[in-house]
């Protein structure tokens, strides 16, 4: 499911950044749909928003809604902006038990020069602090997106490359 569509960043490699501005689903309707799915027995929820925690009030409300209704066997997944985890969301995550939720942290690169070239803005110190917090103080299963092909050297076409 998606609570929002689009991405506020303009990373050169990502098609989601073409969908600006980010559009948020109406929260009351989204919570109503979530409740109906829970009532029907749905146990796994994967939010595929590129930036689930962009709107902190909305993400905190959804997270608290799901955690209040958690039953054995429920699983929640969120894709997060890794350097954008405020204390209130962190506190909500603190009660998470292993295999109950997962988060995908999309930092793409730790090389600041590469990040500048692809127009990826992130606070590396905050990113590292948030990753350590989630790993050490919550039971959240973490997935980290690092793009292996991102490097400092600029790619150039071979002189033998065909233009046809």
PDB file of N, CA, C and O in Angstrom, residues 11-86:
ATOM      1  N   UNK A  11      17.211  12.858  -7.029  1.00  0.00           N
ATOM      2  CA  UNK A  11      18.365  12.019  -7.347  1.00  0.00           C
ATOM      3  C   UNK A  11      18.322  11.664  -8.831  1.00  0.00           C
ATOM      4  O   UNK A  11      17.282  11.285  -9.348  1.00  0.00           O
ATOM      5  N   UNK A  12      19.454  11.780  -9.486  1.00  0.00           N
ATOM      6  CA  UNK A  12      19.502  11.594 -10.928  1.00  0.00           C
ATOM      7  C   UNK A  12      19.150  10.187 -11.385  1.00  0.00           C
ATOM      8  O   UNK A  12      18.719   9.989 -12.506  1.00  0.00           O
ATOM      9  N   UNK A  13      19.315   9.183 -10.544  1.00  0.00           N
ATOM     10  CA  UNK A  13      19.108   7.800 -10.960  1.00  0.00           C
ATOM     11  C   UNK A  13      17.688   7.310 -10.742  1.00  0.00           C
ATOM     12  O   UNK A  13      17.348   6.204 -11.125  1.00  0.00           O
ATOM     13  N   UNK A  14      16.825   8.099 -10.116  1.00  0.00           N
ATOM     14  CA  UNK A  14      15.532   7.607  -9.657  1.00  0.00           C
ATOM     15  C   UNK A  14      14.367   8.203 -10.443  1.00  0.00           C
ATOM     16  O   UNK A  14      14.268   9.416 -10.597  1.00  0.00           O
ATOM     17  N   UNK A  15      13.482   7.344 -10.907  1.00  0.00           N
ATOM     18  CA  UNK A  15      12.307   7.814 -11.636  1.00  0.00           C
ATOM     19  C   UNK A  15      11.233   8.382 -10.710  1.00  0.00           C
ATOM     20  O   UNK A  15      10.403   9.173 -11.148  1.00  0.00           O
ATOM     21  N   UNK A  16      11.247   7.992  -9.439  1.00  0.00           N
ATOM     22  CA  UNK A  16      10.235   8.497  -8.509  1.00  0.00           C
ATOM     23  C   UNK A  16      10.346  10.000  -8.317  1.00  0.00           C
ATOM     24  O   UNK A  16       9.363  10.667  -8.005  1.00  0.00           O
ATOM     25  N   UNK A  17      11.534  10.544  -8.502  1.00  0.00           N
ATOM     26  CA  UNK A  17      11.718  11.986  -8.316  1.00  0.00           C
ATOM     27  C   UNK A  17      11.028  12.793  -9.412  1.00  0.00           C
ATOM     28  O   UNK A  17      10.866  13.994  -9.292  1.00  0.00           O
ATOM     29  N   UNK A  18      10.607  12.131 -10.497  1.00  0.00           N
ATOM     30  CA  UNK A  18       9.887  12.827 -11.554  1.00  0.00           C
ATOM     31  C   UNK A  18       8.454  13.134 -11.144  1.00  0.00           C
ATOM     32  O   UNK A  18       7.786  13.943 -11.768  1.00  0.00           O
ATOM     33  N   UNK A  19       7.982  12.460 -10.101  1.00  0.00           N
ATOM     34  CA  UNK A  19       6.605  12.598  -9.629  1.00  0.00           C
ATOM     35  C   UNK A  19       6.560  13.594  -8.470  1.00  0.00           C
ATOM     36  O   UNK A  19       6.437  13.224  -7.315  1.00  0.00           O
ATOM     37  N   UNK A  20       6.701  14.866  -8.787  1.00  0.00           N
ATOM     38  CA  UNK A  20       6.723  15.923  -7.769  1.00  0.00           C
ATOM     39  C   UNK A  20       5.494  16.785  -8.007  1.00  0.00           C
ATOM     40  O   UNK A  20       5.155  17.076  -9.144  1.00  0.00           O
ATOM     41  N   UNK A  21       4.810  17.263  -7.053  1.00  0.00           N
ATOM     42  CA  UNK A  21       5.089  17.138  -5.629  1.00  0.00           C
ATOM     43  C   UNK A  21       4.581  15.809  -5.079  1.00  0.00           C
ATOM     44  O   UNK A  21       3.799  15.116  -5.723  1.00  0.00           O
ATOM     45  N   UNK A  22       5.026  15.506  -3.869  1.00  0.00           N
ATOM     46  CA  UNK A  22       4.555  14.305  -3.191  1.00  0.00           C
ATOM     47  C   UNK A  22       3.089  14.517  -2.849  1.00  0.00           C
ATOM     48  O   UNK A  22       2.697  15.564  -2.350  1.00  0.00           O
ATOM     49  N   UNK A  23       2.277  13.508  -3.144  1.00  0.00           N
ATOM     50  CA  UNK A  23       0.850  13.579  -2.839  1.00  0.00           C
ATOM     51  C   UNK A  23       0.540  12.601  -1.716  1.00  0.00           C
ATOM     52  O   UNK A  23       0.917  11.443  -1.772  1.00  0.00           O
ATOM     53  N   UNK A  24      -0.150  13.085  -0.708  1.00  0.00           N
ATOM     54  CA  UNK A  24      -0.481  12.302   0.486  1.00  0.00           C
ATOM     55  C   UNK A  24      -1.922  11.797   0.393  1.00  0.00           C
ATOM     56  O   UNK A  24      -2.823  12.558   0.035  1.00  0.00           O
ATOM     57  N   UNK A  25      -2.131  10.521   0.715  1.00  0.00           N
ATOM     58  CA  UNK A  25      -3.496   9.994   0.787  1.00  0.00           C
ATOM     59  C   UNK A  25      -4.194  10.636   1.982  1.00  0.00           C
ATOM     60  O   UNK A  25      -3.556  10.908   3.002  1.00  0.00           O
ATOM     61  N   UNK A  26      -5.491  10.907   1.891  1.00  0.00           N
ATOM     62  CA  UNK A  26      -6.207  11.468   3.050  1.00  0.00           C
ATOM     63  C   UNK A  26      -6.129  10.491   4.229  1.00  0.00           C
ATOM     64  O   UNK A  26      -6.523   9.329   4.109  1.00  0.00           O
ATOM     65  N   UNK A  27      -5.620  10.957   5.353  1.00  0.00           N
ATOM     66  CA  UNK A  27      -5.348  10.087   6.497  1.00  0.00           C
ATOM     67  C   UNK A  27      -6.595   9.380   7.036  1.00  0.00           C
ATOM     68  O   UNK A  27      -6.548   8.173   7.277  1.00  0.00           O
ATOM     69  N   UNK A  28      -7.731  10.061   7.230  1.00  0.00           N
ATOM     70  CA  UNK A  28      -8.915   9.338   7.750  1.00  0.00           C
ATOM     71  C   UNK A  28      -9.331   8.176   6.838  1.00  0.00           C
ATOM     72  O   UNK A  28      -9.632   7.084   7.315  1.00  0.00           O
ATOM     73  N   UNK A  29      -9.312   8.389   5.530  1.00  0.00           N
ATOM     74  CA  UNK A  29      -9.687   7.318   4.597  1.00  0.00           C
ATOM     75  C   UNK A  29      -8.656   6.193   4.633  1.00  0.00           C
ATOM     76  O   UNK A  29      -9.023   5.014   4.603  1.00  0.00           O
ATOM     77  N   UNK A  30      -7.378   6.538   4.727  1.00  0.00           N
ATOM     78  CA  UNK A  30      -6.331   5.523   4.794  1.00  0.00           C
ATOM     79  C   UNK A  30      -6.476   4.661   6.048  1.00  0.00           C
ATOM     80  O   UNK A  30      -6.414   3.430   5.980  1.00  0.00           O
ATOM     81  N   UNK A  31      -6.707   5.296   7.189  1.00  0.00           N
ATOM     82  CA  UNK A  31      -6.879   4.538   8.436  1.00  0.00           C
ATOM     83  C   UNK A  31      -8.124   3.660   8.373  1.00  0.00           C
ATOM     84  O   UNK A  31      -8.118   2.534   8.882  1.00  0.00           O
ATOM     85  N   UNK A  32      -9.174   4.161   7.744  1.00  0.00           N
ATOM     86  CA  UNK A  32     -10.387   3.358   7.572  1.00  0.00           C
ATOM     87  C   UNK A  32     -10.087   2.119   6.727  1.00  0.00           C
ATOM     88  O   UNK A  32     -10.517   1.011   7.060  1.00  0.00           O
ATOM     89  N   UNK A  33      -9.346   2.289   5.644  1.00  0.00           N
ATOM     90  CA  UNK A  33      -8.972   1.147   4.797  1.00  0.00           C
ATOM     91  C   UNK A  33      -8.097   0.164   5.568  1.00  0.00           C
ATOM     92  O   UNK A  33      -8.280  -1.053   5.453  1.00  0.00           O
ATOM     93  N   UNK A  34      -7.158   0.684   6.345  1.00  0.00           N
ATOM     94  CA  UNK A  34      -6.312  -0.196   7.156  1.00  0.00           C
ATOM     95  C   UNK A  34      -7.150  -1.018   8.128  1.00  0.00           C
ATOM     96  O   UNK A  34      -6.941  -2.220   8.287  1.00  0.00           O
ATOM     97  N   UNK A  35      -8.111  -0.366   8.781  1.00  0.00           N
ATOM     98  CA  UNK A  35      -8.957  -1.079   9.737  1.00  0.00           C
ATOM     99  C   UNK A  35      -9.776  -2.159   9.044  1.00  0.00           C
ATOM    100  O   UNK A  35      -9.918  -3.265   9.563  1.00  0.00           O
ATOM    101  N   UNK A  36     -10.300  -1.839   7.862  1.00  0.00           N
ATOM    102  CA  UNK A  36     -11.080  -2.841   7.128  1.00  0.00           C
ATOM    103  C   UNK A  36     -10.212  -4.035   6.734  1.00  0.00           C
ATOM    104  O   UNK A  36     -10.665  -5.184   6.800  1.00  0.00           O
ATOM    105  N   UNK A  37      -8.976  -3.770   6.352  1.00  0.00           N
ATOM    106  CA  UNK A  37      -8.067  -4.870   6.015  1.00  0.00           C
ATOM    107  C   UNK A  37      -7.747  -5.711   7.247  1.00  0.00           C
ATOM    108  O   UNK A  37      -7.725  -6.942   7.179  1.00  0.00           O
ATOM    109  N   UNK A  38      -7.514  -5.043   8.372  1.00  0.00           N
ATOM    110  CA  UNK A  38      -7.273  -5.775   9.622  1.00  0.00           C
ATOM    111  C   UNK A  38      -8.481  -6.630   9.988  1.00  0.00           C
ATOM    112  O   UNK A  38      -8.340  -7.787  10.378  1.00  0.00           O
ATOM    113  N   UNK A  39      -9.669  -6.056   9.850  1.00  0.00           N
ATOM    114  CA  UNK A  39     -10.900  -6.785  10.165  1.00  0.00           C
ATOM    115  C   UNK A  39     -11.086  -8.011   9.265  1.00  0.00           C
ATOM    116  O   UNK A  39     -11.686  -9.001   9.681  1.00  0.00           O
ATOM    117  N   UNK A  40     -10.579  -7.955   8.056  1.00  0.00           N
ATOM    118  CA  UNK A  40     -10.687  -9.073   7.116  1.00  0.00           C
ATOM    119  C   UNK A  40      -9.582 -10.102   7.316  1.00  0.00           C
ATOM    120  O   UNK A  40      -9.533 -11.103   6.618  1.00  0.00           O
ATOM    121  N   UNK A  41      -8.659  -9.834   8.253  1.00  0.00           N
ATOM    122  CA  UNK A  41      -7.629 -10.816   8.567  1.00  0.00           C
ATOM    123  C   UNK A  41      -6.281 -10.613   7.894  1.00  0.00           C
ATOM    124  O   UNK A  41      -5.415 -11.477   7.979  1.00  0.00           O
ATOM    125  N   UNK A  42      -6.103  -9.481   7.218  1.00  0.00           N
ATOM    126  CA  UNK A  42      -4.801  -9.222   6.601  1.00  0.00           C
ATOM    127  C   UNK A  42      -3.759  -9.107   7.701  1.00  0.00           C
ATOM    128  O   UNK A  42      -3.979  -8.462   8.720  1.00  0.00           O
ATOM    129  N   UNK A  43      -2.632  -9.785   7.499  1.00  0.00           N
ATOM    130  CA  UNK A  43      -1.595  -9.815   8.539  1.00  0.00           C
ATOM    131  C   UNK A  43      -0.297  -9.143   8.113  1.00  0.00           C
ATOM    132  O   UNK A  43       0.527  -8.846   8.948  1.00  0.00           O
ATOM    133  N   UNK A  44      -0.111  -8.937   6.820  1.00  0.00           N
ATOM    134  CA  UNK A  44       1.119  -8.308   6.345  1.00  0.00           C
ATOM    135  C   UNK A  44       0.796  -7.013   5.624  1.00  0.00           C
ATOM    136  O   UNK A  44      -0.038  -7.004   4.719  1.00  0.00           O
ATOM    137  N   UNK A  45       1.478  -5.954   6.040  1.00  0.00           N
ATOM    138  CA  UNK A  45       1.295  -4.643   5.441  1.00  0.00           C
ATOM    139  C   UNK A  45       2.656  -4.131   4.997  1.00  0.00           C
ATOM    140  O   UNK A  45       3.561  -3.978   5.810  1.00  0.00           O
ATOM    141  N   UNK A  46       2.788  -3.884   3.719  1.00  0.00           N
ATOM    142  CA  UNK A  46       4.036  -3.340   3.192  1.00  0.00           C
ATOM    143  C   UNK A  46       3.728  -1.989   2.554  1.00  0.00           C
ATOM    144  O   UNK A  46       3.038  -1.920   1.549  1.00  0.00           O
ATOM    145  N   UNK A  47       4.224  -0.939   3.192  1.00  0.00           N
ATOM    146  CA  UNK A  47       4.061   0.403   2.658  1.00  0.00           C
ATOM    147  C   UNK A  47       5.216   0.641   1.692  1.00  0.00           C
ATOM    148  O   UNK A  47       6.378   0.564   2.083  1.00  0.00           O
ATOM    149  N   UNK A  48       4.890   0.913   0.446  1.00  0.00           N
ATOM    150  CA  UNK A  48       5.914   1.083  -0.576  1.00  0.00           C
ATOM    151  C   UNK A  48       6.138   2.541  -0.942  1.00  0.00           C
ATOM    152  O   UNK A  48       6.743   2.840  -1.968  1.00  0.00           O
ATOM    153  N   UNK A  49       5.674   3.448  -0.087  1.00  0.00           N
ATOM    154  CA  UNK A  49       5.977   4.866  -0.284  1.00  0.00           C
ATOM    155  C   UNK A  49       7.486   4.999  -0.372  1.00  0.00           C
ATOM    156  O   UNK A  49       8.210   4.388   0.408  1.00  0.00           O
ATOM    157  N   UNK A  50       7.984   5.815  -1.253  1.00  0.00           N
ATOM    158  CA  UNK A  50       9.431   6.032  -1.340  1.00  0.00           C
ATOM    159  C   UNK A  50       9.945   6.719  -0.079  1.00  0.00           C
ATOM    160  O   UNK A  50      11.099   6.571   0.295  1.00  0.00           O
ATOM    161  N   UNK A  51       9.082   7.483   0.539  1.00  0.00           N
ATOM    162  CA  UNK A  51       9.484   8.279   1.706  1.00  0.00           C
ATOM    163  C   UNK A  51       8.365   8.250   2.742  1.00  0.00           C
ATOM    164  O   UNK A  51       7.707   9.256   2.986  1.00  0.00           O
ATOM    165  N   UNK A  52       8.148   7.088   3.354  1.00  0.00           N
ATOM    166  CA  UNK A  52       7.042   6.923   4.294  1.00  0.00           C
ATOM    167  C   UNK A  52       7.081   7.965   5.411  1.00  0.00           C
ATOM    168  O   UNK A  52       6.056   8.469   5.840  1.00  0.00           O
ATOM    169  N   UNK A  53       8.259   8.324   5.884  1.00  0.00           N
ATOM    170  CA  UNK A  53       8.376   9.242   7.007  1.00  0.00           C
ATOM    171  C   UNK A  53       8.623  10.686   6.580  1.00  0.00           C
ATOM    172  O   UNK A  53       9.111  11.493   7.367  1.00  0.00           O
ATOM    173  N   UNK A  54       8.251  11.049   5.375  1.00  0.00           N
ATOM    174  CA  UNK A  54       8.392  12.437   4.929  1.00  0.00           C
ATOM    175  C   UNK A  54       7.479  13.352   5.744  1.00  0.00           C
ATOM    176  O   UNK A  54       7.911  14.366   6.278  1.00  0.00           O
ATOM    177  N   UNK A  55       6.204  12.982   5.867  1.00  0.00           N
ATOM    178  CA  UNK A  55       5.256  13.735   6.690  1.00  0.00           C
ATOM    179  C   UNK A  55       5.234  13.050   8.060  1.00  0.00           C
ATOM    180  O   UNK A  55       4.605  12.015   8.240  1.00  0.00           O
ATOM    181  N   UNK A  56       5.935  13.641   9.015  1.00  0.00           N
ATOM    182  CA  UNK A  56       6.154  12.983  10.304  1.00  0.00           C
ATOM    183  C   UNK A  56       4.875  12.748  11.091  1.00  0.00           C
ATOM    184  O   UNK A  56       4.719  11.702  11.718  1.00  0.00           O
ATOM    185  N   UNK A  57       3.948  13.681  11.046  1.00  0.00           N
ATOM    186  CA  UNK A  57       2.689  13.492  11.773  1.00  0.00           C
ATOM    187  C   UNK A  57       1.906  12.310  11.195  1.00  0.00           C
ATOM    188  O   UNK A  57       1.364  11.488  11.933  1.00  0.00           O
ATOM    189  N   UNK A  58       1.861  12.217   9.884  1.00  0.00           N
ATOM    190  CA  UNK A  58       1.138  11.127   9.234  1.00  0.00           C
ATOM    191  C   UNK A  58       1.801   9.786   9.514  1.00  0.00           C
ATOM    192  O   UNK A  58       1.129   8.814   9.881  1.00  0.00           O
ATOM    193  N   UNK A  59       3.114   9.715   9.337  1.00  0.00           N
ATOM    194  CA  UNK A  59       3.797   8.431   9.550  1.00  0.00           C
ATOM    195  C   UNK A  59       3.684   7.985  11.004  1.00  0.00           C
ATOM    196  O   UNK A  59       3.476   6.804  11.281  1.00  0.00           O
ATOM    197  N   UNK A  60       3.782   8.909  11.934  1.00  0.00           N
ATOM    198  CA  UNK A  60       3.645   8.559  13.353  1.00  0.00           C
ATOM    199  C   UNK A  60       2.229   8.065  13.637  1.00  0.00           C
ATOM    200  O   UNK A  60       2.037   7.072  14.340  1.00  0.00           O
ATOM    201  N   UNK A  61       1.219   8.710  13.084  1.00  0.00           N
ATOM    202  CA  UNK A  61      -0.169   8.302  13.291  1.00  0.00           C
ATOM    203  C   UNK A  61      -0.412   6.892  12.746  1.00  0.00           C
ATOM    204  O   UNK A  61      -1.032   6.055  13.411  1.00  0.00           O
ATOM    205  N   UNK A  62       0.077   6.618  11.546  1.00  0.00           N
ATOM    206  CA  UNK A  62      -0.094   5.286  10.950  1.00  0.00           C
ATOM    207  C   UNK A  62       0.640   4.233  11.777  1.00  0.00           C
ATOM    208  O   UNK A  62       0.092   3.164  12.076  1.00  0.00           O
ATOM    209  N   UNK A  63       1.872   4.527  12.157  1.00  0.00           N
ATOM    210  CA  UNK A  63       2.657   3.581  12.947  1.00  0.00           C
ATOM    211  C   UNK A  63       1.968   3.279  14.276  1.00  0.00           C
ATOM    212  O   UNK A  63       1.819   2.118  14.665  1.00  0.00           O
ATOM    213  N   UNK A  64       1.510   4.306  14.972  1.00  0.00           N
ATOM    214  CA  UNK A  64       0.831   4.095  16.252  1.00  0.00           C
ATOM    215  C   UNK A  64      -0.481   3.338  16.060  1.00  0.00           C
ATOM    216  O   UNK A  64      -0.828   2.470  16.862  1.00  0.00           O
ATOM    217  N   UNK A  65      -1.223   3.636  14.993  1.00  0.00           N
ATOM    218  CA  UNK A  65      -2.462   2.935  14.668  1.00  0.00           C
ATOM    219  C   UNK A  65      -2.198   1.437  14.529  1.00  0.00           C
ATOM    220  O   UNK A  65      -2.902   0.597  15.105  1.00  0.00           O
ATOM    221  N   UNK A  66      -1.165   1.084  13.766  1.00  0.00           N
ATOM    222  CA  UNK A  66      -0.848  -0.329  13.540  1.00  0.00           C
ATOM    223  C   UNK A  66      -0.321  -1.003  14.799  1.00  0.00           C
ATOM    224  O   UNK A  66      -0.687  -2.140  15.102  1.00  0.00           O
ATOM    225  N   UNK A  67       0.527  -0.327  15.539  1.00  0.00           N
ATOM    226  CA  UNK A  67       1.086  -0.931  16.746  1.00  0.00           C
ATOM    227  C   UNK A  67       0.010  -1.173  17.811  1.00  0.00           C
ATOM    228  O   UNK A  67       0.053  -2.172  18.520  1.00  0.00           O
ATOM    229  N   UNK A  68      -0.977  -0.275  17.898  1.00  0.00           N
ATOM    230  CA  UNK A  68      -2.077  -0.464  18.859  1.00  0.00           C
ATOM    231  C   UNK A  68      -2.924  -1.681  18.507  1.00  0.00           C
ATOM    232  O   UNK A  68      -3.532  -2.291  19.380  1.00  0.00           O
ATOM    233  N   UNK A  69      -2.963  -2.046  17.231  1.00  0.00           N
ATOM    234  CA  UNK A  69      -3.805  -3.148  16.773  1.00  0.00           C
ATOM    235  C   UNK A  69      -3.010  -4.417  16.488  1.00  0.00           C
ATOM    236  O   UNK A  69      -3.544  -5.384  15.961  1.00  0.00           O
ATOM    237  N   UNK A  70      -1.742  -4.389  16.806  1.00  0.00           N
ATOM    238  CA  UNK A  70      -0.878  -5.529  16.514  1.00  0.00           C
ATOM    239  C   UNK A  70      -1.365  -6.797  17.201  1.00  0.00           C
ATOM    240  O   UNK A  70      -1.744  -6.787  18.372  1.00  0.00           O
ATOM    241  N   UNK A  71      -1.339  -7.884  16.454  1.00  0.00           N
ATOM    242  CA  UNK A  71      -1.637  -9.224  16.960  1.00  0.00           C
ATOM    243  C   UNK A  71      -0.509 -10.139  16.508  1.00  0.00           C
ATOM    244  O   UNK A  71       0.166  -9.856  15.525  1.00  0.00           O
ATOM    245  N   UNK A  72      -0.310 -11.255  17.197  1.00  0.00           N
ATOM    246  CA  UNK A  72       0.722 -12.204  16.751  1.00  0.00           C
ATOM    247  C   UNK A  72       0.525 -12.551  15.279  1.00  0.00           C
ATOM    248  O   UNK A  72      -0.592 -12.792  14.831  1.00  0.00           O
ATOM    249  N   UNK A  73       1.609 -12.537  14.541  1.00  0.00           N
ATOM    250  CA  UNK A  73       1.555 -12.839  13.116  1.00  0.00           C
ATOM    251  C   UNK A  73       1.485 -11.622  12.222  1.00  0.00           C
ATOM    252  O   UNK A  73       1.656 -11.732  11.010  1.00  0.00           O
ATOM    253  N   UNK A  74       1.229 -10.451  12.777  1.00  0.00           N
ATOM    254  CA  UNK A  74       1.217  -9.234  11.964  1.00  0.00           C
ATOM    255  C   UNK A  74       2.645  -8.828  11.617  1.00  0.00           C
ATOM    256  O   UNK A  74       3.566  -9.009  12.407  1.00  0.00           O
ATOM    257  N   UNK A  75       2.809  -8.279  10.431  1.00  0.00           N
ATOM    258  CA  UNK A  75       4.113  -7.823   9.966  1.00  0.00           C
ATOM    259  C   UNK A  75       3.920  -6.510   9.221  1.00  0.00           C
ATOM    260  O   UNK A  75       3.020  -6.392   8.386  1.00  0.00           O
ATOM    261  N   UNK A  76       4.753  -5.517   9.532  1.00  0.00           N
ATOM    262  CA  UNK A  76       4.659  -4.190   8.922  1.00  0.00           C
ATOM    263  C   UNK A  76       6.003  -3.827   8.306  1.00  0.00           C
ATOM    264  O   UNK A  76       7.046  -4.055   8.902  1.00  0.00           O
ATOM    265  N   UNK A  77       5.968  -3.238   7.116  1.00  0.00           N
ATOM    266  CA  UNK A  77       7.185  -2.838   6.418  1.00  0.00           C
ATOM    267  C   UNK A  77       7.040  -1.390   5.957  1.00  0.00           C
ATOM    268  O   UNK A  77       6.004  -1.005   5.420  1.00  0.00           O
ATOM    269  N   UNK A  78       8.108  -0.612   6.141  1.00  0.00           N
ATOM    270  CA  UNK A  78       8.109   0.800   5.771  1.00  0.00           C
ATOM    271  C   UNK A  78       9.417   1.148   5.069  1.00  0.00           C
ATOM    272  O   UNK A  78      10.472   0.647   5.443  1.00  0.00           O
ATOM    273  N   UNK A  79       9.353   2.023   4.066  1.00  0.00           N
ATOM    274  CA  UNK A  79      10.556   2.538   3.413  1.00  0.00           C
ATOM    275  C   UNK A  79      10.778   3.946   3.938  1.00  0.00           C
ATOM    276  O   UNK A  79       9.933   4.823   3.765  1.00  0.00           O
ATOM    277  N   UNK A  80      11.911   4.133   4.607  1.00  0.00           N
ATOM    278  CA  UNK A  80      12.158   5.363   5.354  1.00  0.00           C
ATOM    279  C   UNK A  80      13.286   6.210   4.779  1.00  0.00           C
ATOM    280  O   UNK A  80      14.243   5.680   4.217  1.00  0.00           O
ATOM    281  N   UNK A  81      13.167   7.503   4.978  1.00  0.00           N
ATOM    282  CA  UNK A  81      14.278   8.411   4.730  1.00  0.00           C
ATOM    283  C   UNK A  81      15.197   8.236   5.934  1.00  0.00           C
ATOM    284  O   UNK A  81      14.809   8.525   7.060  1.00  0.00           O
ATOM    285  N   UNK A  82      16.401   7.727   5.745  1.00  0.00           N
ATOM    286  CA  UNK A  82      17.222   7.304   6.878  1.00  0.00           C
ATOM    287  C   UNK A  82      17.708   8.412   7.804  1.00  0.00           C
ATOM    288  O   UNK A  82      17.942   8.166   8.971  1.00  0.00           O
ATOM    289  N   UNK A  83      17.832   9.632   7.303  1.00  0.00           N
ATOM    290  CA  UNK A  83      18.301  10.694   8.192  1.00  0.00           C
ATOM    291  C   UNK A  83      17.138  11.557   8.687  1.00  0.00           C
ATOM    292  O   UNK A  83      17.331  12.645   9.191  1.00  0.00           O
ATOM    293  N   UNK A  84      15.931  11.029   8.574  1.00  0.00           N
ATOM    294  CA  UNK A  84      14.716  11.775   8.910  1.00  0.00           C
ATOM    295  C   UNK A  84      13.850  10.954   9.874  1.00  0.00           C
ATOM    296  O   UNK A  84      12.714  10.638   9.579  1.00  0.00           O
ATOM    297  N   UNK A  85      14.441  10.574  10.992  1.00  0.00           N
ATOM    298  CA  UNK A  85      13.731   9.765  11.984  1.00  0.00           C
ATOM    299  C   UNK A  85      13.674  10.553  13.289  1.00  0.00           C
ATOM    300  O   UNK A  85      14.612  10.528  14.076  1.00  0.00           O
ATOM    301  N   UNK A  86      12.587  11.274  13.510  1.00  0.00           N
ATOM    302  CA  UNK A  86      12.500  12.088  14.719  1.00  0.00           C
ATOM    303  C   UNK A  86      12.305  11.230  15.966  1.00  0.00           C
ATOM    304  O   UNK A  86      11.956  10.057  15.883  1.00  0.00           O
TER     305      UNK A  86
END
